[in-house]
């Protein structure tokens, strides 16, 4: 496995793979890898012949007072995990290599980046869209794999790729969870044992909402209200609990045929997100997420 720090070298390695007839798959991450990340790597390996993983804790997607400085890092472990997972190239640039001195050009996503995390974290999706565009231009992948765990991010990237005619196929993968339901996240490392217990309320709220919708509940506001109450009762400080259109993330009145329940909340000082696509019973039954 190649360990690469410089964008020019990364591009050359990637172009060499493509020149040799291989399709390039790409999994962008912020590191501190877990099984969720590795499921994306597995998918990229199924779909392509040369898999690039990037590890870059992107400063422009963090707001003032957020956890940029304390975001967990362990490059040695990440490198071992990538090697064992069959990654071909690991791209780990320094911030200065991605953002040249005085860089002030950004990719600004539109309406899909407005609500939910876009409202709570101003500038977050501008930072995401910018760095993903930069990474796409450096790696030049045929396919890029993202997790549905960051549901809004996936929609922002899908829309950006469509609107800007970027020559990459976007694949979304289902959320990987602990056996008790907690969605894997690098930020789970911040949780004390007691906080981790409280954090289970997110997946429980999703399960409860799925069950309600399966039993015929179709009122979006009611599904959202119950999810919020379940979180509050568990001691999660709710940022949002919303039922939205699964593609545009606009408000909806009805769940049918399908809608996404998106949750964000603080457990102590740790901000966690989770989501599930709810499918009305007459639209083909329940599913964890859409592909
Ligand atoms: P991050 O390192 O948090 O920026 O995440 C990198 C990629 O991994 C993103 O596409 C995430 O959506 C994805 N990801 C994070 N957690 C999970 C999970 N539990 N299951 C599946 N994918 C995930």
XYZ file of C-alpha atoms and ligand atoms in Angstrom:
314
model
C 0.000 0.000 0.000
C 1.279 3.445 -0.953
C 1.239 6.128 1.754
C 1.017 9.470 -0.008
C 1.116 13.012 1.362
C 1.404 15.178 -1.747
C -1.541 15.906 -4.075
C 0.656 15.746 -7.175
C 1.961 12.333 -6.226
C -1.551 11.105 -5.415
C -2.812 12.216 -8.820
C 0.119 10.534 -10.569
C -0.456 7.221 -8.742
C -4.151 7.329 -9.537
C -3.573 8.181 -13.206
C -1.065 5.361 -13.465
C -3.666 2.903 -12.164
C -6.225 4.143 -14.687
C -3.694 4.060 -17.501
C -3.154 0.407 -16.604
C -6.847 -0.228 -17.210
C -7.965 -0.184 -13.597
C -11.029 1.580 -12.258
C -10.274 3.799 -9.280
C -12.475 3.735 -6.187
C -12.267 6.401 -3.509
C -13.319 6.584 0.149
C -12.778 10.008 1.746
C -12.579 9.989 5.563
C -11.385 12.012 8.525
C -9.615 8.968 9.954
C -9.874 7.166 13.310
C -11.285 4.386 11.204
C -13.972 1.964 12.296
C -16.053 -0.776 10.675
C -18.317 1.815 9.047
C -15.367 3.211 7.104
C -14.153 -0.300 6.320
C -17.559 -1.265 4.901
C -17.108 1.582 2.400
C -13.662 0.223 1.528
C -15.129 -3.237 0.962
C -17.761 -1.789 -1.335
C -15.130 0.196 -3.249
C -13.102 -2.994 -3.667
C -16.151 -4.789 -5.067
C -16.814 -2.019 -7.560
C -13.293 -1.055 -8.628
C -9.738 -2.390 -8.978
C -7.680 0.280 -7.234
C -8.909 1.703 -3.939
C -7.784 5.027 -2.515
C -8.652 6.097 1.034
C -7.996 9.641 2.195
C -7.578 10.744 5.782
C -7.950 14.473 6.183
C -9.490 16.295 9.130
C -10.792 19.132 7.012
C -10.568 22.455 8.882
C -13.080 24.284 6.660
C -15.973 22.041 7.669
C -15.559 22.757 11.386
C -17.138 25.856 12.944
C -15.602 27.990 15.681
C -15.794 26.143 19.003
C -16.274 22.741 17.353
C -13.973 19.755 17.888
C -11.351 20.315 15.140
C -8.470 20.416 17.632
C -9.519 17.391 19.639
C -10.860 15.246 16.777
C -9.473 11.727 17.472
C -6.446 10.677 15.405
C -4.398 7.475 15.181
C -2.579 7.269 11.876
C -0.568 4.143 12.739
C -3.712 2.175 13.496
C -5.541 3.584 10.468
C -2.634 2.599 8.242
C -2.702 -0.986 9.546
C -6.478 -1.217 9.088
C -6.248 0.082 5.522
C -3.451 -2.294 4.641
C -5.400 -5.252 6.079
C -8.510 -4.129 4.176
C -6.678 -4.210 0.873
C -6.447 -0.470 0.268
C -4.025 0.336 -2.553
C -3.187 3.935 -1.685
C -3.668 5.928 1.518
C -3.662 9.684 0.947
C -2.887 11.710 4.080
C -2.224 15.322 3.108
C -1.258 18.175 5.420
C -3.776 21.038 5.568
C -1.287 23.319 3.802
C -1.145 20.915 0.868
C -4.916 21.080 0.398
C -5.374 24.771 1.156
C -2.539 26.786 -0.403
C -1.654 29.990 1.419
C -4.534 32.435 1.073
C -6.915 29.890 -0.503
C -10.367 31.473 -0.584
C -12.291 29.694 -3.331
C -15.196 27.549 -2.201
C -17.917 25.287 -3.552
C -21.228 26.498 -2.117
C -24.006 23.907 -2.112
C -27.614 25.025 -2.508
C -30.939 24.289 -0.863
C -30.237 20.695 0.153
C -27.480 22.017 2.445
C -29.803 24.558 4.068
C -31.757 22.709 6.795
C -30.759 20.228 9.510
C -26.946 20.181 9.961
C -26.681 23.065 7.484
C -28.732 25.239 9.815
C -26.959 24.123 12.994
C -23.455 24.227 11.538
C -23.215 27.274 9.247
C -20.555 26.784 6.589
C -20.192 23.065 7.322
C -21.419 21.833 3.938
C -19.514 24.544 2.114
C -16.387 23.058 3.687
C -17.476 19.514 2.829
C -18.373 20.345 -0.783
C -15.112 22.225 -1.244
C -12.839 19.523 0.130
C -14.679 16.715 -1.664
C -14.326 18.624 -4.938
C -10.618 19.141 -4.259
C -10.142 15.466 -3.391
C -12.052 14.394 -6.511
C -9.703 16.519 -8.613
C -6.655 15.063 -6.913
C -7.714 11.393 -6.925
C -9.818 11.484 -10.117
C -11.863 8.448 -9.017
C -14.357 6.580 -11.184
C -16.443 5.757 -8.103
C -16.599 7.401 -4.666
C -18.277 5.643 -1.730
C -19.970 7.517 1.119
C -21.953 6.414 4.170
C -25.662 6.982 4.622
C -24.801 7.684 8.259
C -24.121 11.247 7.047
C -27.345 11.323 5.092
C -27.454 15.040 4.321
C -23.798 15.031 3.300
C -24.541 12.243 0.816
C -27.435 14.233 -0.679
C -25.281 17.379 -0.869
C -22.571 15.465 -2.723
C -24.997 13.741 -5.080
C -26.492 17.114 -5.977
C -23.094 18.754 -6.366
C -21.873 15.992 -8.698
C -25.004 16.330 -10.777
C -25.043 20.132 -10.893
C -21.321 20.502 -11.652
C -21.114 17.557 -14.096
C -18.382 15.909 -12.060
C -17.239 12.684 -13.715
C -17.593 10.384 -10.725
C -20.218 7.862 -9.688
C -21.457 8.309 -6.123
C -22.372 5.197 -4.132
C -24.102 5.354 -0.734
C -23.666 2.545 1.789
C -25.899 1.605 4.756
C -24.969 2.647 8.280
C -22.895 0.131 10.231
C -24.025 -0.218 13.850
C -22.895 -1.788 17.091
C -24.912 -4.880 18.072
C -27.013 -2.696 20.388
C -27.877 -0.266 17.589
C -25.439 2.596 18.173
C -24.219 3.900 14.815
C -20.437 3.657 14.574
C -18.784 7.079 14.655
C -15.283 8.304 15.350
C -16.923 10.701 17.812
C -18.211 7.782 19.933
C -14.683 7.825 21.385
C -15.702 10.967 23.298
C -18.520 9.188 25.154
C -18.260 8.011 28.762
C -19.972 4.658 29.484
C -22.987 6.513 30.889
C -23.157 8.809 27.846
C -22.893 5.848 25.523
C -26.008 4.383 27.186
C -27.845 7.655 26.649
C -26.692 7.777 23.021
C -28.610 4.546 22.344
C -31.757 6.688 22.393
C -30.994 7.800 18.825
C -31.219 4.335 17.297
C -34.115 3.475 19.593
C -36.001 6.521 18.322
C -35.374 5.369 14.749
C -36.574 1.842 15.554
C -39.664 3.210 17.231
C -40.426 5.452 14.261
C -39.994 2.542 11.827
C -42.389 0.459 13.896
C -44.944 3.258 14.019
C -44.778 3.808 10.276
C -45.042 0.048 9.685
C -48.182 0.102 11.827
C -49.721 2.769 9.598
C -48.626 6.127 11.053
C -48.218 8.499 8.110
C -48.105 11.952 9.770
C -44.585 13.314 9.477
C -44.990 15.818 12.321
C -46.242 13.117 14.666
C -43.325 10.784 13.873
C -40.875 13.649 14.445
C -42.585 14.749 17.675
C -42.405 11.267 19.186
C -38.760 10.863 18.214
C -37.937 14.201 19.832
C -39.762 13.211 23.007
C -38.004 9.864 23.213
C -34.620 11.615 22.888
C -35.500 14.257 25.474
C -36.717 11.651 27.941
C -33.397 9.814 27.560
C -31.440 12.976 28.364
C -30.301 13.804 24.830
C -30.269 17.537 24.155
C -32.063 17.585 20.810
C -30.644 19.696 18.020
C -33.236 18.513 15.510
C -35.641 15.632 14.959
C -37.218 16.064 11.558
C -39.029 14.020 8.938
C -38.011 15.248 5.501
C -38.166 14.417 1.817
C -35.535 11.705 1.232
C -33.822 13.493 -1.685
C -34.407 17.239 -1.276
C -34.664 17.258 2.547
C -37.606 19.642 2.236
C -40.356 19.420 4.864
C -43.105 16.874 4.153
C -46.555 16.387 5.687
C -46.723 12.667 5.013
C -44.236 9.821 5.307
C -45.616 7.984 2.271
C -44.196 6.779 0.066
C -40.954 7.368 1.904
C -39.253 10.001 4.044
C -36.094 10.313 6.101
C -36.166 10.755 9.863
C -33.045 12.774 10.666
C -31.831 13.176 14.248
C -29.084 15.247 15.825
C -28.445 15.793 19.494
C -25.874 16.418 22.163
C -24.987 13.722 24.660
C -22.938 15.709 27.122
C -20.729 17.803 24.858
C -20.700 15.256 22.017
C -22.892 15.950 19.010
C -24.259 12.780 17.410
C -26.387 12.285 14.289
C -28.380 9.359 12.972
C -31.135 8.783 10.442
C -33.369 6.244 8.812
C -35.368 6.183 5.626
C -38.946 5.346 6.599
C -40.909 3.469 3.977
C -44.693 3.452 4.149
C -46.106 -0.117 4.280
C -47.777 0.076 0.877
C -44.504 1.289 -0.685
C -42.713 -2.020 -0.215
C -42.096 -2.476 3.535
C -39.409 -1.307 5.907
C -35.793 -0.900 4.989
C -32.834 0.361 6.916
C -31.866 2.752 4.158
C -32.045 3.245 0.437
C -29.238 2.522 -1.942
P -15.882 10.586 8.538
O -14.546 9.987 8.758
O -16.742 10.656 9.764
O -15.829 11.887 7.766
O -16.664 9.578 7.584
C -16.106 9.155 6.368
C -17.137 8.351 5.614
O -17.524 7.229 6.404
C -18.413 9.140 5.308
O -18.871 8.813 4.014
C -19.348 8.645 6.371
O -20.715 8.748 6.011
C -18.927 7.195 6.496
N -19.352 6.634 7.776
C -19.167 7.143 9.015
N -19.725 6.357 9.949
C -20.314 5.326 9.282
C -21.084 4.183 9.679
N -21.363 3.936 10.956
N -21.510 3.346 8.718
C -21.245 3.578 7.406
N -20.520 4.626 6.973
C -20.084 5.509 7.897
